[in-house]
JSON list of C-alpha atoms in Angstrom, two decimals:
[
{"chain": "A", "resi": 1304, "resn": "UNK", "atom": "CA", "xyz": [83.17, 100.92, 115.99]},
{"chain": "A", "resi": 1305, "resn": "UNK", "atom": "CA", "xyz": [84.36, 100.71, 119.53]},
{"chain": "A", "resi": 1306, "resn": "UNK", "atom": "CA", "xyz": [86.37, 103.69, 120.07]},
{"chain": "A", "resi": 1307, "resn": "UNK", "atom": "CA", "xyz": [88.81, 102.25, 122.88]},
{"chain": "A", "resi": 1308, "resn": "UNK", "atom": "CA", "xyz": [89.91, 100.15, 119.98]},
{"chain": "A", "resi": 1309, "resn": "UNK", "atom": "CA", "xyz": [90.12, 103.20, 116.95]},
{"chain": "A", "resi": 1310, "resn": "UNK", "atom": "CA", "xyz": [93.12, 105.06, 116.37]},
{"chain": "A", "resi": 1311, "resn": "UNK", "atom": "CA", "xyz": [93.16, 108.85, 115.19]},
{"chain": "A", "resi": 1312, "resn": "UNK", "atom": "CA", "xyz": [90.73, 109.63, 112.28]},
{"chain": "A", "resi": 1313, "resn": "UNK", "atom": "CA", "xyz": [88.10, 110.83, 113.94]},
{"chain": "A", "resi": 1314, "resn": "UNK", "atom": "CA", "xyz": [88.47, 114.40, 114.83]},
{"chain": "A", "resi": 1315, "resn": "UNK", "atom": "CA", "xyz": [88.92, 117.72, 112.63]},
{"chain": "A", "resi": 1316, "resn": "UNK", "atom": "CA", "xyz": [86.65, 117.51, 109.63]},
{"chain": "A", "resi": 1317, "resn": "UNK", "atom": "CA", "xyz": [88.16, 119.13, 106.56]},
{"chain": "A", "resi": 1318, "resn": "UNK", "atom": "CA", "xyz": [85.80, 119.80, 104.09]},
{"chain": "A", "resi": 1319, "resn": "UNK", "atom": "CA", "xyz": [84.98, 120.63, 100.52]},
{"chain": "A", "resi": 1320, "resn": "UNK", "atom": "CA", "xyz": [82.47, 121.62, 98.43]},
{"chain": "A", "resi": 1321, "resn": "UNK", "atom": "CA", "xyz": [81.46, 118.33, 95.90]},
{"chain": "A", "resi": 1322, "resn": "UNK", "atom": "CA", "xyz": [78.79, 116.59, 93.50]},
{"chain": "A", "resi": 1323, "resn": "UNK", "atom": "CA", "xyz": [76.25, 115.59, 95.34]},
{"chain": "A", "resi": 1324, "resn": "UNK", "atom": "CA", "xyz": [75.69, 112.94, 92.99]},
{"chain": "A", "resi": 1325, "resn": "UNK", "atom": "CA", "xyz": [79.26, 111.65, 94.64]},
{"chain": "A", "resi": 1326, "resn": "UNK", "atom": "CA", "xyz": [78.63, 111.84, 97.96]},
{"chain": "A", "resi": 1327, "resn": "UNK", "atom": "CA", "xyz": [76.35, 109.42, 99.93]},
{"chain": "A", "resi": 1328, "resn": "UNK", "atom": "CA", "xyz": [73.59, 110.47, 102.53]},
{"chain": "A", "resi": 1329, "resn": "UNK", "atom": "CA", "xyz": [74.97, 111.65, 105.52]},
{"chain": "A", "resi": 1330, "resn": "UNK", "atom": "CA", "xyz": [78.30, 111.43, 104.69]},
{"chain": "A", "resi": 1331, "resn": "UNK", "atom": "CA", "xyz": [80.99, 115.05, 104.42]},
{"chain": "A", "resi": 1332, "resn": "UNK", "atom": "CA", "xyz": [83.61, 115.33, 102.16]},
{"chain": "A", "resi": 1333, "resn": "UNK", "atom": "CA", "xyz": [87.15, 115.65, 103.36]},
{"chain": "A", "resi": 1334, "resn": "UNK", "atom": "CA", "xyz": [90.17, 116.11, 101.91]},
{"chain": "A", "resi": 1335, "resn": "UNK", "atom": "CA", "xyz": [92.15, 114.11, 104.67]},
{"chain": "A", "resi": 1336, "resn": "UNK", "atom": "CA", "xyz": [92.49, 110.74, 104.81]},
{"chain": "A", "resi": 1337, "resn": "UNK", "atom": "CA", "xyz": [91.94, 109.55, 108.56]},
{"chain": "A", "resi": 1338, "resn": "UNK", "atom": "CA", "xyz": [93.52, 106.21, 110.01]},
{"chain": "A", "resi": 1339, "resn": "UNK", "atom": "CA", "xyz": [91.19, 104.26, 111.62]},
{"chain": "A", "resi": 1340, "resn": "UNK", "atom": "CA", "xyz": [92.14, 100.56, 112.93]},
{"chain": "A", "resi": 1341, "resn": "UNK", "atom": "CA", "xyz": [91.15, 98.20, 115.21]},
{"chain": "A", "resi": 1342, "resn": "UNK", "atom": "CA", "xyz": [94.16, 97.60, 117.35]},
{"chain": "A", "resi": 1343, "resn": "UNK", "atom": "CA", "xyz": [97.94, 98.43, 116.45]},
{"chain": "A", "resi": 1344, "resn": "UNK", "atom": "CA", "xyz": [99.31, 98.20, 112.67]},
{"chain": "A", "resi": 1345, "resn": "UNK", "atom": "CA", "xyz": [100.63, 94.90, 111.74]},
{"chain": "A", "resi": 1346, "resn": "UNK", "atom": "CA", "xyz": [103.74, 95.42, 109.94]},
{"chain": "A", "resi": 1347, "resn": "UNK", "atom": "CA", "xyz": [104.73, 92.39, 107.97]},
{"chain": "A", "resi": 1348, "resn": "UNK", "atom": "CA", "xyz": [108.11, 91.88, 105.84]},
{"chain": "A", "resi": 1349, "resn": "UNK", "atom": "CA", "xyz": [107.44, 91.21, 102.31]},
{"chain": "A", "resi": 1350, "resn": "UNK", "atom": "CA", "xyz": [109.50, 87.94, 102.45]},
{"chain": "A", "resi": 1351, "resn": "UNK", "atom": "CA", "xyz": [106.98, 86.92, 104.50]},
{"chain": "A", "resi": 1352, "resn": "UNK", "atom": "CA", "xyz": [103.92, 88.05, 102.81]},
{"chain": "A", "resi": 1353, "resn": "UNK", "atom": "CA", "xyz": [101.45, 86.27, 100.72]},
{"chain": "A", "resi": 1354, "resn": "UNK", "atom": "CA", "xyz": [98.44, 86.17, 99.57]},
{"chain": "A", "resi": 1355, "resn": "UNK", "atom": "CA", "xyz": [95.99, 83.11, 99.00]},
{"chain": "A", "resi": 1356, "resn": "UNK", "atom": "CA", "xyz": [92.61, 81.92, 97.55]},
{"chain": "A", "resi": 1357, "resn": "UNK", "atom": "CA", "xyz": [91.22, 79.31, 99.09]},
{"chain": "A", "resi": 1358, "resn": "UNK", "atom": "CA", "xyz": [87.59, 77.54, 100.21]},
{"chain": "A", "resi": 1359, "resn": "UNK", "atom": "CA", "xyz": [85.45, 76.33, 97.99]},
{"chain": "A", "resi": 1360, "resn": "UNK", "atom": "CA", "xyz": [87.97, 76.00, 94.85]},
{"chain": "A", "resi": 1361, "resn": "UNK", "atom": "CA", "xyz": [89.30, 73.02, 93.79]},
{"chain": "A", "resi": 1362, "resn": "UNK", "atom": "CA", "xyz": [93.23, 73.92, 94.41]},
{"chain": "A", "resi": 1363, "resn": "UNK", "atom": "CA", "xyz": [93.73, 76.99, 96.38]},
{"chain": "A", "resi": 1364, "resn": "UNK", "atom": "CA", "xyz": [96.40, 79.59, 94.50]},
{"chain": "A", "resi": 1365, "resn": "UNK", "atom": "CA", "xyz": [99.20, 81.62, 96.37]},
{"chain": "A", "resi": 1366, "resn": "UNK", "atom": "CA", "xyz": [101.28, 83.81, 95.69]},
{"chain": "A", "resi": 1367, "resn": "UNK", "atom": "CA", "xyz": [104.33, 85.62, 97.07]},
{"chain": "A", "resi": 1368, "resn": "UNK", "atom": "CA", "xyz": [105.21, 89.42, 97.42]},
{"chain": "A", "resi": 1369, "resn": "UNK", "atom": "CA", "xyz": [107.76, 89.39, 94.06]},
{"chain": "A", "resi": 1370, "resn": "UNK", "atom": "CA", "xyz": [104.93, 87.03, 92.03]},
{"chain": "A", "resi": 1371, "resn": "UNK", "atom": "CA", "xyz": [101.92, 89.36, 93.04]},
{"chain": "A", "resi": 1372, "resn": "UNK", "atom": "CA", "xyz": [103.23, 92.27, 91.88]},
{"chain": "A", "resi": 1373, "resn": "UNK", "atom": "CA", "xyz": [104.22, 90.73, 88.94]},
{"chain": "A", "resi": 1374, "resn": "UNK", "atom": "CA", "xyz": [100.45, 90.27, 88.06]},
{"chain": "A", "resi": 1375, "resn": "UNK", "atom": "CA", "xyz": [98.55, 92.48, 85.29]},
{"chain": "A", "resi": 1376, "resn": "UNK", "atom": "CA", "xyz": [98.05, 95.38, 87.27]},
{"chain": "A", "resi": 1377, "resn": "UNK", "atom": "CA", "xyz": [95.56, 98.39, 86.57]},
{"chain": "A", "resi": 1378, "resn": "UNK", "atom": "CA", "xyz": [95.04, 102.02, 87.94]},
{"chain": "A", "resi": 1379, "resn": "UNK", "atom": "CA", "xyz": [92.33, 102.91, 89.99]},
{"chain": "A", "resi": 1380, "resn": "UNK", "atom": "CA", "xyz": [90.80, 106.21, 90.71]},
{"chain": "A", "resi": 1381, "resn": "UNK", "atom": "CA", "xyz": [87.52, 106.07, 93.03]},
{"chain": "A", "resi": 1382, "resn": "UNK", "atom": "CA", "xyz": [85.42, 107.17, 95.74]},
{"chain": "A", "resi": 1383, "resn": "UNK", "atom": "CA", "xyz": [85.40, 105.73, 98.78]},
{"chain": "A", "resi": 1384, "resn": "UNK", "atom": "CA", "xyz": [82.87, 106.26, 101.93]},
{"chain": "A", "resi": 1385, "resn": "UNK", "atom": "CA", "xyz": [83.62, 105.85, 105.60]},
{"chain": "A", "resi": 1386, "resn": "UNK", "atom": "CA", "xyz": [81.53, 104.42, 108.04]},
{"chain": "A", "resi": 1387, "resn": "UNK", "atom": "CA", "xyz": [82.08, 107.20, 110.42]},
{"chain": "A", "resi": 1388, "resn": "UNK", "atom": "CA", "xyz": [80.54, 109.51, 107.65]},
{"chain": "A", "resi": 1389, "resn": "UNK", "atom": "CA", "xyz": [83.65, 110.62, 106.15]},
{"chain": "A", "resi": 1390, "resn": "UNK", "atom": "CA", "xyz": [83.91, 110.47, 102.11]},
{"chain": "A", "resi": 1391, "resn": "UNK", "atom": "CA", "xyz": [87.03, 110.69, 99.85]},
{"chain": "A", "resi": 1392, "resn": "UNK", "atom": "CA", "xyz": [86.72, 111.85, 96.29]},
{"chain": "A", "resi": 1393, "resn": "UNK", "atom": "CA", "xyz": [89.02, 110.70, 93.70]},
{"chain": "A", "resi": 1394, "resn": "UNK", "atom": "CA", "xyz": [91.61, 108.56, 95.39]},
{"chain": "A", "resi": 1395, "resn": "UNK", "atom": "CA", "xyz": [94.24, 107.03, 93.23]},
{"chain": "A", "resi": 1396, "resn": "UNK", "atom": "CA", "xyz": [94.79, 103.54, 93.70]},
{"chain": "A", "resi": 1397, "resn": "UNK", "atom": "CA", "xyz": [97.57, 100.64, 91.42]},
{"chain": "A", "resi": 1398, "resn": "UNK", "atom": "CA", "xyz": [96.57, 96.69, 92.26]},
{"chain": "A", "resi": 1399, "resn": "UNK", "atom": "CA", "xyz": [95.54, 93.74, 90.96]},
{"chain": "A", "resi": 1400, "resn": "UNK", "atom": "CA", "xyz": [91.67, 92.78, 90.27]},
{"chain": "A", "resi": 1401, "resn": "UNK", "atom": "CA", "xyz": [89.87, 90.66, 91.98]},
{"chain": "A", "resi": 1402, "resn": "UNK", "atom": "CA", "xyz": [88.55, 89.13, 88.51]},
{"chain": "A", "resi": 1403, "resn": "UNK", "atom": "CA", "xyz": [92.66, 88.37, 87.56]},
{"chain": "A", "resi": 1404, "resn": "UNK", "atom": "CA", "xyz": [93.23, 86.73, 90.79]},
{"chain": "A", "resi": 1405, "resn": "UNK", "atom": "CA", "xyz": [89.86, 84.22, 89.91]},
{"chain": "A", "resi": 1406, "resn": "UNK", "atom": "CA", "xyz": [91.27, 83.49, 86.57]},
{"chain": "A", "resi": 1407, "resn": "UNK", "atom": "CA", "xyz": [94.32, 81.33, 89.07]},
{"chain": "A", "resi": 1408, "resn": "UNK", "atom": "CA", "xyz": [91.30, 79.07, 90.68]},
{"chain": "A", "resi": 1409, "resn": "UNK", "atom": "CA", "xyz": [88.55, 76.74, 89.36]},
{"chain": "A", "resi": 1410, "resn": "UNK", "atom": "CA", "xyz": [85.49, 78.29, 91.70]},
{"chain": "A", "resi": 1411, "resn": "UNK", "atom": "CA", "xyz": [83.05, 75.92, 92.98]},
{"chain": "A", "resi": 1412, "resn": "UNK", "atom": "CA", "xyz": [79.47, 76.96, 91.86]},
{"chain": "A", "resi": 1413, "resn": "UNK", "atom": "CA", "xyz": [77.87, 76.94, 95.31]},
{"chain": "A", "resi": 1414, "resn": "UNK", "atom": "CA", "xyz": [80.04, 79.81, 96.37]},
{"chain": "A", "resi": 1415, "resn": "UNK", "atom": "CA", "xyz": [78.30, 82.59, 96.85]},
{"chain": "A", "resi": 1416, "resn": "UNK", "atom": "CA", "xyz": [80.03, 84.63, 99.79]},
{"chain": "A", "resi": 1417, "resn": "UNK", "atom": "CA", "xyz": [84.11, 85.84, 100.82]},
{"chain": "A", "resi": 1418, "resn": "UNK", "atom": "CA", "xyz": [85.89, 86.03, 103.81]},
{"chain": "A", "resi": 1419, "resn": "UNK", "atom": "CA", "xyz": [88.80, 88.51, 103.48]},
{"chain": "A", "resi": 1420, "resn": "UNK", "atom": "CA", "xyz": [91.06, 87.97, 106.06]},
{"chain": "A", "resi": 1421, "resn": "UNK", "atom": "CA", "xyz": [93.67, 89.72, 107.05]},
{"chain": "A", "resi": 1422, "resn": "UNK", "atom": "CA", "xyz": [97.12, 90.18, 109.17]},
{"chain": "A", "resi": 1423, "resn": "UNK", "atom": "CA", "xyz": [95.91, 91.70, 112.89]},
{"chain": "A", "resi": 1424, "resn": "UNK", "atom": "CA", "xyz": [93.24, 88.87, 113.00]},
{"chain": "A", "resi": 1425, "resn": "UNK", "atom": "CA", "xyz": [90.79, 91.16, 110.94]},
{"chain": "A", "resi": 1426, "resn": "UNK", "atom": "CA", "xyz": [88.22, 89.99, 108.96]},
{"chain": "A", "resi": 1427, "resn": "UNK", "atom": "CA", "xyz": [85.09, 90.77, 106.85]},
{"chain": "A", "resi": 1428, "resn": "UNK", "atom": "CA", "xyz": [82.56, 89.19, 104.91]},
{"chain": "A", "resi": 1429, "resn": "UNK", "atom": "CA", "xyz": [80.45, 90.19, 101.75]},
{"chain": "A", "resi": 1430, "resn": "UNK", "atom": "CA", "xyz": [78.54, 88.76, 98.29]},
{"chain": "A", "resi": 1431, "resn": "UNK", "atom": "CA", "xyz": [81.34, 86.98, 95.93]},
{"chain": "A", "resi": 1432, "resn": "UNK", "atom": "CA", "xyz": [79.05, 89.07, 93.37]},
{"chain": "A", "resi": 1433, "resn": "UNK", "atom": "CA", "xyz": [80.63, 92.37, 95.20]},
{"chain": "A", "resi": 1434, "resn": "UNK", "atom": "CA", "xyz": [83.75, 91.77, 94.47]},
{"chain": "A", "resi": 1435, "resn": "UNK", "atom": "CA", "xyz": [83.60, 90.18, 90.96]},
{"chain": "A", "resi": 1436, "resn": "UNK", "atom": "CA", "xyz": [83.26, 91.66, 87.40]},
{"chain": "A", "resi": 1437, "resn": "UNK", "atom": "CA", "xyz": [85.50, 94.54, 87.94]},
{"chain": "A", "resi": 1438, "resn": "UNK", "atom": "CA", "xyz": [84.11, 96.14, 91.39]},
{"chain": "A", "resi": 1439, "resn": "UNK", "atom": "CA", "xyz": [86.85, 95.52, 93.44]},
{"chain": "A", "resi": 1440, "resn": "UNK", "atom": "CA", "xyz": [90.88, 94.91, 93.73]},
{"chain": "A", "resi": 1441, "resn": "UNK", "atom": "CA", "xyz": [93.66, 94.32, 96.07]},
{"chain": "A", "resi": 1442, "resn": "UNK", "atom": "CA", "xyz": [95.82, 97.52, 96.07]},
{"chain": "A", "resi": 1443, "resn": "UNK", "atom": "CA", "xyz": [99.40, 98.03, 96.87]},
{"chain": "A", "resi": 1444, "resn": "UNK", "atom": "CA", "xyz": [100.32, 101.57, 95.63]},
{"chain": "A", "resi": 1445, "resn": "UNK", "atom": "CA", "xyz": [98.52, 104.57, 96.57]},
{"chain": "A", "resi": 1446, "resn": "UNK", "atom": "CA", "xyz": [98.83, 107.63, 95.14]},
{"chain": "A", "resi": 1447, "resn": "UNK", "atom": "CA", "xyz": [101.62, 106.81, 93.55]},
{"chain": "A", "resi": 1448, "resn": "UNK", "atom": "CA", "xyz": [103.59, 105.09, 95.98]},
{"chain": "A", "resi": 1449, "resn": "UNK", "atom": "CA", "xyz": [103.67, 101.93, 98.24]},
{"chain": "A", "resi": 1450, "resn": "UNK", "atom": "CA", "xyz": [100.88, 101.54, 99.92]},
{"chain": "A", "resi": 1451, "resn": "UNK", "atom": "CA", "xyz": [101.64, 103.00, 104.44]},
{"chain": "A", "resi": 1452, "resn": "UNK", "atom": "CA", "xyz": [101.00, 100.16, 106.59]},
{"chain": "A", "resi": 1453, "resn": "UNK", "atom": "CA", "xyz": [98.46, 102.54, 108.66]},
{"chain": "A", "resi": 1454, "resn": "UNK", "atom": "CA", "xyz": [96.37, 102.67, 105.48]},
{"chain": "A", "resi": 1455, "resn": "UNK", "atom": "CA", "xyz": [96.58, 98.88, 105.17]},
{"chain": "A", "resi": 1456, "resn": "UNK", "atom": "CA", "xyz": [100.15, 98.24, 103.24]},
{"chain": "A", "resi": 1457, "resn": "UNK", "atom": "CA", "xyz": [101.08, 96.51, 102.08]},
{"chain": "A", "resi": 1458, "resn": "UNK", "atom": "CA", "xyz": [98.73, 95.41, 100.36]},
{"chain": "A", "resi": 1459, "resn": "UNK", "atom": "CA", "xyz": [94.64, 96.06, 101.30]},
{"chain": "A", "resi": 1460, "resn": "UNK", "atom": "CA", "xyz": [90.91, 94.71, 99.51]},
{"chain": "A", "resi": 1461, "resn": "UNK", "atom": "CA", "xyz": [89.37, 98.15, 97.93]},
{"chain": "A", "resi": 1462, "resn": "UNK", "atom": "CA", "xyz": [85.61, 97.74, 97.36]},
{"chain": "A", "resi": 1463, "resn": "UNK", "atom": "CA", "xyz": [84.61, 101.03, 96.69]},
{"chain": "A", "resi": 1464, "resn": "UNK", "atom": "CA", "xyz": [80.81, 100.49, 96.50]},
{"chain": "A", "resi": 1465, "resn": "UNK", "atom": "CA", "xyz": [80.55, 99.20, 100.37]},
{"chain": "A", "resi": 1466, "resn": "UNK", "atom": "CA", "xyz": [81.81, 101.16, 103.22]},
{"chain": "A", "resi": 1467, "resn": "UNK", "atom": "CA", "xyz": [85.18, 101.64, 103.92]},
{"chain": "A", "resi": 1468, "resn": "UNK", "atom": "CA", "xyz": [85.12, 98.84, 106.83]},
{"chain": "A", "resi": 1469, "resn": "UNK", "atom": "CA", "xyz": [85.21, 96.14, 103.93]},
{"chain": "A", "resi": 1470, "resn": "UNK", "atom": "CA", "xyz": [87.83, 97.27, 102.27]},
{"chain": "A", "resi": 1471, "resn": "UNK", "atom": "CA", "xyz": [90.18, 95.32, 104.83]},
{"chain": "A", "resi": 1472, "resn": "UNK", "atom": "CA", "xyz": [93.54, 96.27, 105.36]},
{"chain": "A", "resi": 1473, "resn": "UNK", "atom": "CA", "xyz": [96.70, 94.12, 105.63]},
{"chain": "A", "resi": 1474, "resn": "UNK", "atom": "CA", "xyz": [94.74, 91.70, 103.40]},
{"chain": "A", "resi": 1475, "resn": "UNK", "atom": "CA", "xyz": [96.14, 88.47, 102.69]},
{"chain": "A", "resi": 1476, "resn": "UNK", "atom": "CA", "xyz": [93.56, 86.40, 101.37]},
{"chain": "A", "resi": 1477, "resn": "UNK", "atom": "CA", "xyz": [89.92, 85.34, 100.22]},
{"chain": "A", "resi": 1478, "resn": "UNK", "atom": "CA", "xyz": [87.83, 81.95, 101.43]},
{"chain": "A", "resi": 1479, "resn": "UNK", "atom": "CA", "xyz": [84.96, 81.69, 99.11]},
{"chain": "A", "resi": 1480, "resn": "UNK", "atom": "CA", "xyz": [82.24, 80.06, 100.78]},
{"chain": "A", "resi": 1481, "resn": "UNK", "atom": "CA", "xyz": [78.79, 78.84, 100.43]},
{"chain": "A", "resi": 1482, "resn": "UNK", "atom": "CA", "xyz": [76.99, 80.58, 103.06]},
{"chain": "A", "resi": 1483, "resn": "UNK", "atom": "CA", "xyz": [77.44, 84.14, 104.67]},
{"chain": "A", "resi": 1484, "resn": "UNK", "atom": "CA", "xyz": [79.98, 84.21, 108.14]},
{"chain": "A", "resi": 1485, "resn": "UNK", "atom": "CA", "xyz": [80.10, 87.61, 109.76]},
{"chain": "A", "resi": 1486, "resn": "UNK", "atom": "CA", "xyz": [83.50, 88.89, 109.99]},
{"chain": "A", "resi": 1487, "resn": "UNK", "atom": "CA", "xyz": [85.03, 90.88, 112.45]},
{"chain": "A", "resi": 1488, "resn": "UNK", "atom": "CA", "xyz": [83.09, 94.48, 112.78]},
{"chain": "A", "resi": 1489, "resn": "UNK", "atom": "CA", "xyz": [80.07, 92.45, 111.77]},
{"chain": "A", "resi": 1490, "resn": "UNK", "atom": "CA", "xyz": [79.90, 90.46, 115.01]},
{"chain": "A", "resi": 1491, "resn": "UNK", "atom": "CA", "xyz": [79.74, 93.86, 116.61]},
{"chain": "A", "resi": 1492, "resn": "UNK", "atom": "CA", "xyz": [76.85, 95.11, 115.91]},
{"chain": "A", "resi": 1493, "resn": "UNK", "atom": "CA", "xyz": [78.07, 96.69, 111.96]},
{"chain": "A", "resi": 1494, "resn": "UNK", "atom": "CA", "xyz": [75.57, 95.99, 109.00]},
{"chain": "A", "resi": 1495, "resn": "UNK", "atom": "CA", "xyz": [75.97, 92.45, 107.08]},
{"chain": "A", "resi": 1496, "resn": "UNK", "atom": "CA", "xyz": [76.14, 94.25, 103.21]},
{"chain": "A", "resi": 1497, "resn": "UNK", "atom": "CA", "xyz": [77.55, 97.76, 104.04]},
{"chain": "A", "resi": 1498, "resn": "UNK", "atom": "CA", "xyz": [75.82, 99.59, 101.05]},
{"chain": "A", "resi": 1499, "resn": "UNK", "atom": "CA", "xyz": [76.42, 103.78, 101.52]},
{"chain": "A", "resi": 1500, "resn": "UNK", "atom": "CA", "xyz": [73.86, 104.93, 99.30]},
{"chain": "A", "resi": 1501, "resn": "UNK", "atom": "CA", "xyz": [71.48, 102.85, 101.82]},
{"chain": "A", "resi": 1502, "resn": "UNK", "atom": "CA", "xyz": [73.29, 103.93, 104.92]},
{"chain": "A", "resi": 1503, "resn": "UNK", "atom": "CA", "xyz": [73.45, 100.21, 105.91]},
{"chain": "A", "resi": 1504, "resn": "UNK", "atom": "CA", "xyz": [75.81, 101.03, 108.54]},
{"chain": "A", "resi": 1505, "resn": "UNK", "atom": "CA", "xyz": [74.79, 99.25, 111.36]},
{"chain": "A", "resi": 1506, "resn": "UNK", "atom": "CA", "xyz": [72.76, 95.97, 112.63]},
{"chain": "A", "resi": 1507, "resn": "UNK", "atom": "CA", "xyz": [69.26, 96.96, 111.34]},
{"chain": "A", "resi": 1508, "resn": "UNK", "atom": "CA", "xyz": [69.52, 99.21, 108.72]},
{"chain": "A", "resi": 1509, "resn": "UNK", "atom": "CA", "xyz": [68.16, 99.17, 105.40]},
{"chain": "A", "resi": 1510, "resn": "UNK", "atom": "CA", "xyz": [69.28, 96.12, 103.42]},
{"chain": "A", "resi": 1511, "resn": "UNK", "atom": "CA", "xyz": [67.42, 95.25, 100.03]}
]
C-alpha cells in the first residue's frame, strides 16, 4: 500500500503468544485492531444505503438498510490476516452470508469472478468460488455492536481466508462477472488471489 494514502495502523505492534497453526507465515499477532484506509472514511446515512447484486444475473436484487438487516443473519468468529503482516485471532463478527444473498438472484453460469465495490470508490476483485459455500459474509456488527465506519461500517465484505485488503469496507455491492478485473489495490502492484498461507501479497508472489 502507498503510505501517503494509509491512515494509522501501522505503528506499535502489540503482541501475543498464539497457535502457530493460526497464524500465517510472516505474519505477528496483535491484539489491536489497526485502521488502515485508502483515503478518508466515507460516512454514509443508512437512508441512503444499499446494497446490490448485479452483473451477470438475470435481475439484479437490492436491498435497503431496514430490509438487509432483516435477512437471516449468523455469528461469526474468525481469524483474519493483514497485508501489512498483522493477524487478529478470534474476532467476533454478526452479518449476512454471501450464500443467503445468492439465494435473491438467478446466477449466470459463466460467472466465475466478483467485483466488490464499495463507497470511497474502493474496489476489489476475487474467485466467485471464494466467497461462496459459506467462506465469506457481509458484516454489520462487530463485537457486539454496529459496525465503526473506520473499520468499514456500516456494513463491510469479510473473507477471512484472503488478506485483509479483500475484505472491502463500506461495501455496497457485488458484480459477478465472467472474467477477472483487478480492483483497486490490485492495479497497484497487490497480488490478484491474496492467499496468506502463500504470502501472495504482492504482484509476483506465489499463486497456485
Amino acid at each position: 500500500m502507498s503510505e501517503k494514502f494509509l491512515s494509522r495502523g501501522f505503528i506499535g505492534r502489540h503482541r501475543q503468544a498464539s497457535d502457530p497453526m493460526r497464524v500465517p507465515p510472516g505474519q505477528y499477532v496483535t491484539t489491536d485492531f489497526p485502521v488502515l484506509s485508502a483515503g478518508p472514511t466515507p460516512r454514509t446515512r443508512l437512508d441512503q444505503w444499499s446494497f446490490e447484486i448485479n452483473g451477470l444475473v438475470s435481475q439484479p436484487a437490492r436491498w435497503s438498510w431496514s430490509e438487509f438487516i432483516n435477512l437471516p443473519t449468523q455469528q461469526y468468529t474468525v481469524d483474519i490476516h493483514c497485508v501489512t503482516k498483522w493477524t487478529k485471532l478470534g474476532t467476533q463478527w454478526e452479518g449476512v452470508s454471501i450464500d443467503t444473498l445468492f439465494d435473491f438472484v438467478d446466477i449466470d453460469p459463466r460467472v466465475q469472478y466478483v467485483i466488490a465495490f464499495c463507497d470511497g470508490g474502493y474496489s476489489t476483485n476475487m474467485p466467485v468460488k471464494e466467497i461462496s459455500g459459506g467462506k465469506a459474509f457481509i458484516a454489520y456488527r462487530y463485537q457486539g455492536s454496529p459496525l465503526p465506519a473506520e473499520h468499514g461500517g456500516p456494513a463491510r465484505l469479510v473473507v477471512p481466508a484472503l488478506y485483509f485488503w479483500k475484505s472491502a469496507k463500506w461495501v455496497r455491492g457485488l458484480t459477478l462477472i465472467e472474467k477477472d478485473q483487478s480492483g483497486f489495490w490490485e492495479t497497484l502492484g497487490y497480488n490478484n488471489h491474496g492467499d496468506p498461507w502463500k504470502e501472495e501479497r504482492y504482484y509476483g508472489d506465489r499463486t497456485d
